[in-house]
GROMACS .gro file of N, CA, C and O in nm:
model
  288
    1UNK      N    1   8.037  11.634   9.972
    1UNK     CA    2   8.022  11.489   9.980
    1UNK      C    3   8.015  11.448  10.128
    1UNK      O    4   8.101  11.485  10.207
    2UNK      N    5   7.913  11.373  10.163
    2UNK     CA    6   7.898  11.329  10.301
    2UNK      C    7   8.001  11.221  10.333
    2UNK      O    8   8.027  11.132  10.253
    3UNK      N    9   8.062  11.234  10.450
    3UNK     CA   10   8.153  11.129  10.495
    3UNK      C   11   8.112  11.090  10.637
    3UNK      O   12   8.024  11.150  10.697
    4UNK      N   13   8.175  10.986  10.689
    4UNK     CA   14   8.141  10.931  10.820
    4UNK      C   15   8.246  10.959  10.927
    4UNK      O   16   8.247  10.893  11.030
    5UNK      N   17   8.332  11.054  10.903
    5UNK     CA   18   8.439  11.083  10.998
    5UNK      C   19   8.383  11.129  11.132
    5UNK      O   20   8.421  11.078  11.238
    6UNK      N   21   8.290  11.224  11.129
    6UNK     CA   22   8.234  11.276  11.254
    6UNK      C   23   8.162  11.167  11.332
    6UNK      O   24   8.177  11.158  11.454
    7UNK      N   25   8.085  11.082  11.262
    7UNK     CA   26   8.011  10.978  11.334
    7UNK      C   27   8.105  10.877  11.398
    7UNK      O   28   8.080  10.829  11.510
    8UNK      N   29   8.214  10.845  11.332
    8UNK     CA   30   8.312  10.752  11.391
    8UNK      C   31   8.383  10.818  11.510
    8UNK      O   32   8.405  10.754  11.612
    9UNK      N   33   8.415  10.942  11.496
    9UNK     CA   34   8.481  11.015  11.605
    9UNK      C   35   8.389  11.019  11.728
    9UNK      O   36   8.433  10.988  11.839
   10UNK      N   37   8.264  11.052  11.706
   10UNK     CA   38   8.167  11.060  11.815
   10UNK      C   39   8.142  10.921  11.875
   10UNK      O   40   8.130  10.907  11.997
   11UNK      N   41   8.138  10.819  11.791
   11UNK     CA   42   8.118  10.681  11.839
   11UNK      C   43   8.223  10.644  11.944
   11UNK      O   44   8.194  10.574  12.042
   12UNK      N   45   8.344  10.695  11.925
   12UNK     CA   46   8.453  10.666  12.018
   12UNK      C   47   8.462  10.767  12.133
   12UNK      O   48   8.548  10.755  12.220
   13UNK      N   49   8.374  10.865  12.133
   13UNK     CA   50   8.373  10.965  12.239
   13UNK      C   51   8.482  11.068  12.227
   13UNK      O   52   8.523  11.128  12.328
   14UNK      N   53   8.531  11.090  12.106
   14UNK     CA   54   8.639  11.186  12.084
   14UNK      C   55   8.584  11.318  12.034
   14UNK      O   56   8.491  11.323  11.954
   15UNK      N   57   8.645  11.426  12.078
   15UNK     CA   58   8.615  11.559  12.025
   15UNK      C   59   8.698  11.580  11.899
   15UNK      O   60   8.788  11.501  11.867
   16UNK      N   61   8.669  11.689  11.828
   16UNK     CA   62   8.752  11.723  11.713
   16UNK      C   63   8.895  11.748  11.758
   16UNK      O   64   8.991  11.710  11.689
   17UNK      N   65   8.912  11.809  11.875
   17UNK     CA   66   9.046  11.832  11.929
   17UNK      C   67   9.119  11.701  11.954
   17UNK      O   68   9.238  11.689  11.928
   18UNK      N   69   9.047  11.601  12.008
   18UNK     CA   70   9.108  11.471  12.036
   18UNK      C   71   9.160  11.406  11.907
   18UNK      O   72   9.273  11.359  11.902
   19UNK      N   73   9.075  11.405  11.804
   19UNK     CA   74   9.116  11.344  11.678
   19UNK      C   75   9.233  11.421  11.617
   19UNK      O   76   9.329  11.361  11.568
   20UNK      N   77   9.225  11.552  11.621
   20UNK     CA   78   9.334  11.635  11.568
   20UNK      C   79   9.466  11.603  11.637
   20UNK      O   80   9.570  11.589  11.570
   21UNK      N   81   9.461  11.589  11.769
   21UNK     CA   82   9.583  11.557  11.843
   21UNK      C   83   9.638  11.420  11.803
   21UNK      O   84   9.758  11.403  11.782
   22UNK      N   85   9.550  11.322  11.790
   22UNK     CA   86   9.593  11.186  11.755
   22UNK      C   87   9.656  11.180  11.615
   22UNK      O   88   9.746  11.101  11.590
   23UNK      N   89   9.605  11.265  11.524
   23UNK     CA   90   9.655  11.265  11.386
   23UNK      C   91   9.760  11.374  11.360
   23UNK      O   92   9.810  11.386  11.249
   24UNK      N   93   9.787  11.454  11.465
   24UNK     CA   94   9.886  11.562  11.456
   24UNK      C   95   9.851  11.662  11.347
   24UNK      O   96   9.934  11.700  11.264
   25UNK      N   97   9.723  11.703  11.348
   25UNK     CA   98   9.674  11.809  11.259
   25UNK      C   99   9.597  11.908  11.346
   25UNK      O  100   9.576  11.885  11.464
   26UNK      N  101   9.552  12.017  11.286
   26UNK     CA  102   9.476  12.116  11.362
   26UNK      C  103   9.328  12.075  11.373
   26UNK      O  104   9.278  11.998  11.290
   27UNK      N  105   9.262  12.129  11.472
   27UNK     CA  106   9.118  12.106  11.489
   27UNK      C  107   9.043  12.158  11.367
   27UNK      O  108   8.946  12.099  11.321
   28UNK      N  109   9.089  12.270  11.312
   28UNK     CA  110   9.026  12.328  11.193
   28UNK      C  111   9.035  12.232  11.074
   28UNK      O  112   8.941  12.222  10.995
   29UNK      N  113   9.145  12.160  11.063
   29UNK     CA  114   9.160  12.061  10.956
   29UNK      C  115   9.056  11.951  10.972
   29UNK      O  116   8.990  11.913  10.874
   30UNK      N  117   9.041  11.899  11.093
   30UNK     CA  118   8.941  11.795  11.119
   30UNK      C  119   8.802  11.847  11.084
   30UNK      O  120   8.723  11.778  11.018
   31UNK      N  121   8.772  11.968  11.126
   31UNK     CA  122   8.642  12.029  11.097
   31UNK      C  123   8.617  12.035  10.947
   31UNK      O  124   8.509  11.999  10.899
   32UNK      N  125   8.715  12.078  10.871
   32UNK     CA  126   8.700  12.089  10.725
   32UNK      C  127   8.685  11.952  10.660
   32UNK      O  128   8.611  11.937  10.563
   33UNK      N  129   8.755  11.851  10.711
   33UNK     CA  130   8.738  11.714  10.660
   33UNK      C  131   8.595  11.667  10.682
   33UNK      O  132   8.531  11.612  10.594
   34UNK      N  133   8.545  11.689  10.805
   34UNK     CA  134   8.411  11.643  10.840
   34UNK      C  135   8.304  11.712  10.757
   34UNK      O  136   8.202  11.651  10.724
   35UNK      N  137   8.327  11.836  10.722
   35UNK     CA  138   8.232  11.912  10.641
   35UNK      C  139   8.250  11.888  10.491
   35UNK      O  140   8.171  11.937  10.410
   36UNK      N  141   8.356  11.814  10.455
   36UNK     CA  142   8.384  11.788  10.314
   36UNK      C  143   8.438  11.909  10.241
   36UNK      O  144   8.427  11.918  10.119
   37UNK      N  145   8.497  12.002  10.314
   37UNK     CA  146   8.547  12.126  10.255
   37UNK      C  147   8.688  12.113  10.197
   37UNK      O  148   8.726  12.194  10.112
   38UNK      N  149   8.765  12.018  10.248
   38UNK     CA  150   8.902  12.000  10.199
   38UNK      C  151   8.928  11.853  10.174
   38UNK      O  152   8.875  11.766  10.244
   39UNK      N  153   9.011  11.822  10.075
   39UNK     CA  154   9.047  11.682  10.050
   39UNK      C  155   9.133  11.627  10.164
   39UNK      O  156   9.200  11.703  10.235
   40UNK      N  157   9.128  11.496  10.179
   40UNK     CA  158   9.204  11.430  10.284
   40UNK      C  159   9.317  11.350  10.220
   40UNK      O  160   9.293  11.271  10.129
   41UNK      N  161   9.437  11.370  10.269
   41UNK     CA  162   9.552  11.295  10.217
   41UNK      C  163   9.531  11.146  10.244
   41UNK      O  164   9.475  11.108  10.348
   42UNK      N  165   9.581  11.064  10.155
   42UNK     CA  166   9.564  10.919  10.170
   42UNK      C  167   9.627  10.869  10.299
   42UNK      O  168   9.571  10.780  10.365
   43UNK      N  169   9.736  10.927  10.340
   43UNK     CA  170   9.800  10.884  10.465
   43UNK      C  171   9.710  10.911  10.585
   43UNK      O  172   9.707  10.833  10.681
   44UNK      N  173   9.633  11.019  10.581
   44UNK     CA  174   9.540  11.051  10.690
   44UNK      C  175   9.420  10.957  10.687
   44UNK      O  176   9.370  10.917  10.793
   45UNK      N  177   9.375  10.919  10.568
   45UNK     CA  178   9.265  10.824  10.558
   45UNK      C  179   9.305  10.688  10.615
   45UNK      O  180   9.227  10.626  10.688
   46UNK      N  181   9.425  10.646  10.586
   46UNK     CA  182   9.475  10.519  10.641
   46UNK      C  183   9.483  10.528  10.793
   46UNK      O  184   9.440  10.437  10.864
   47UNK      N  185   9.536  10.638  10.843
   47UNK     CA  186   9.549  10.655  10.989
   47UNK      C  187   9.412  10.655  11.057
   47UNK      O  188   9.394  10.591  11.161
   48UNK      N  189   9.315  10.725  10.998
   48UNK     CA  190   9.180  10.726  11.056
   48UNK      C  191   9.115  10.589  11.048
   48UNK      O  192   9.051  10.544  11.144
   49UNK      N  193   9.131  10.522  10.937
   49UNK     CA  194   9.076  10.388  10.921
   49UNK      C  195   9.130  10.294  11.027
   49UNK      O  196   9.055  10.217  11.088
   50UNK      N  197   9.258  10.301  11.051
   50UNK     CA  198   9.321  10.218  11.155
   50UNK      C  199   9.269  10.253  11.294
   50UNK      O  200   9.237  10.164  11.373
   51UNK      N  201   9.261  10.379  11.325
   51UNK     CA  202   9.216  10.422  11.459
   51UNK      C  203   9.068  10.392  11.481
   51UNK      O  204   9.028  10.355  11.591
   52UNK      N  205   8.986  10.410  11.378
   52UNK     CA  206   8.842  10.387  11.391
   52UNK      C  207   8.804  10.240  11.372
   52UNK      O  208   8.695  10.199  11.407
   53UNK      N  209   8.892  10.162  11.311
   53UNK     CA  210   8.861  10.021  11.286
   53UNK      C  211   8.753  10.004  11.180
   53UNK      O  212   8.664   9.920  11.193
   54UNK      N  213   8.761  10.085  11.075
   54UNK     CA  214   8.663  10.075  10.968
   54UNK      C  215   8.735  10.093  10.833
   54UNK      O  216   8.852  10.129  10.829
   55UNK      N  217   8.661  10.069  10.726
   55UNK     CA  218   8.722  10.082  10.594
   55UNK      C  219   8.731  10.228  10.551
   55UNK      O  220   8.655  10.314  10.598
   56UNK      N  221   8.822  10.255  10.462
   56UNK     CA  222   8.835  10.389  10.405
   56UNK      C  223   8.710  10.422  10.324
   56UNK      O  224   8.661  10.535  10.329
   57UNK      N  225   8.657  10.326  10.252
   57UNK     CA  226   8.534  10.349  10.176
   57UNK      C  227   8.421  10.395  10.267
   57UNK      O  228   8.344  10.485  10.232
   58UNK      N  229   8.409  10.336  10.385
   58UNK     CA  230   8.307  10.378  10.480
   58UNK      C  231   8.333  10.521  10.527
   58UNK      O  232   8.241  10.603  10.532
   59UNK      N  233   8.457  10.551  10.560
   59UNK     CA  234   8.490  10.687  10.604
   59UNK      C  235   8.451  10.791  10.500
   59UNK      O  236   8.403  10.898  10.533
   60UNK      N  237   8.472  10.756  10.372
   60UNK     CA  238   8.443  10.850  10.265
   60UNK      C  239   8.296  10.850  10.222
   60UNK      O  240   8.257  10.926  10.133
   61UNK      N  241   8.215  10.765  10.284
   61UNK     CA  242   8.074  10.759  10.249
   61UNK      C  243   8.046  10.683  10.121
   61UNK      O  244   7.940  10.697  10.061
   62UNK      N  245   8.140  10.600  10.078
   62UNK     CA  246   8.124  10.523   9.954
   62UNK      C  247   8.050  10.392   9.976
   62UNK      O  248   8.012  10.327   9.880
   63UNK      N  249   8.033  10.351  10.101
   63UNK     CA  250   7.956  10.232  10.133
   63UNK      C  251   7.892  10.251  10.270
   63UNK      O  252   7.933  10.339  10.346
   64UNK      N  253   7.792  10.170  10.299
   64UNK     CA  254   7.720  10.184  10.426
   64UNK      C  255   7.772  10.090  10.534
   64UNK      O  256   7.741  10.109  10.651
   65UNK      N  257   7.849   9.990  10.495
   65UNK     CA  258   7.903   9.896  10.593
   65UNK      C  259   8.036   9.948  10.646
   65UNK      O  260   8.121   9.991  10.568
   66UNK      N  261   8.052   9.941  10.778
   66UNK     CA  262   8.177   9.989  10.839
   66UNK      C  263   8.297   9.911  10.789
   66UNK      O  264   8.404   9.967  10.766
   67UNK      N  265   8.283   9.780  10.776
   67UNK     CA  266   8.393   9.695  10.734
   67UNK      C  267   8.361   9.630  10.601
   67UNK      O  268   8.247   9.589  10.578
   68UNK      N  269   8.461   9.619  10.517
   68UNK     CA  270   8.442   9.550  10.390
   68UNK      C  271   8.442   9.399  10.413
   68UNK      O  272   8.516   9.349  10.497
   69UNK      N  273   8.361   9.332  10.337
   69UNK     CA  274   8.360   9.185  10.343
   69UNK      C  275   8.478   9.133  10.263
   69UNK      O  276   8.511   9.186  10.157
   70UNK      N  277   8.538   9.027  10.313
   70UNK     CA  278   8.648   8.966  10.241
   70UNK      C  279   8.593   8.881  10.127
   70UNK      O  280   8.490   8.815  10.143
   71UNK      N  281   8.661   8.884  10.015
   71UNK     CA  282   8.618   8.802   9.901
   71UNK      C  283   8.639   8.656   9.934
   71UNK      O  284   8.736   8.619  10.000
   72UNK      N  285   8.548   8.574   9.887
   72UNK     CA  286   8.562   8.430   9.917
   72UNK      C  287   8.629   8.357   9.805
   72UNK      O  288   8.657   8.403   9.703
   0.00000   0.00000   0.00000
């Protein structure tokens, strides 16, 4: 499943090592997340969403908009 983790990381100028350090995981873990090889814990999705300033749905490739629109 395609996700947007790598594109968000690159948008901020971070390497896989940088993101791994910020989330206190290994670089290999980040690599596997980006390739869709391993599931991502919900706590890590929340942390990435906060750091990247985007929705979890966007990170997971479930929508094309970085931010969700608020319901009116």
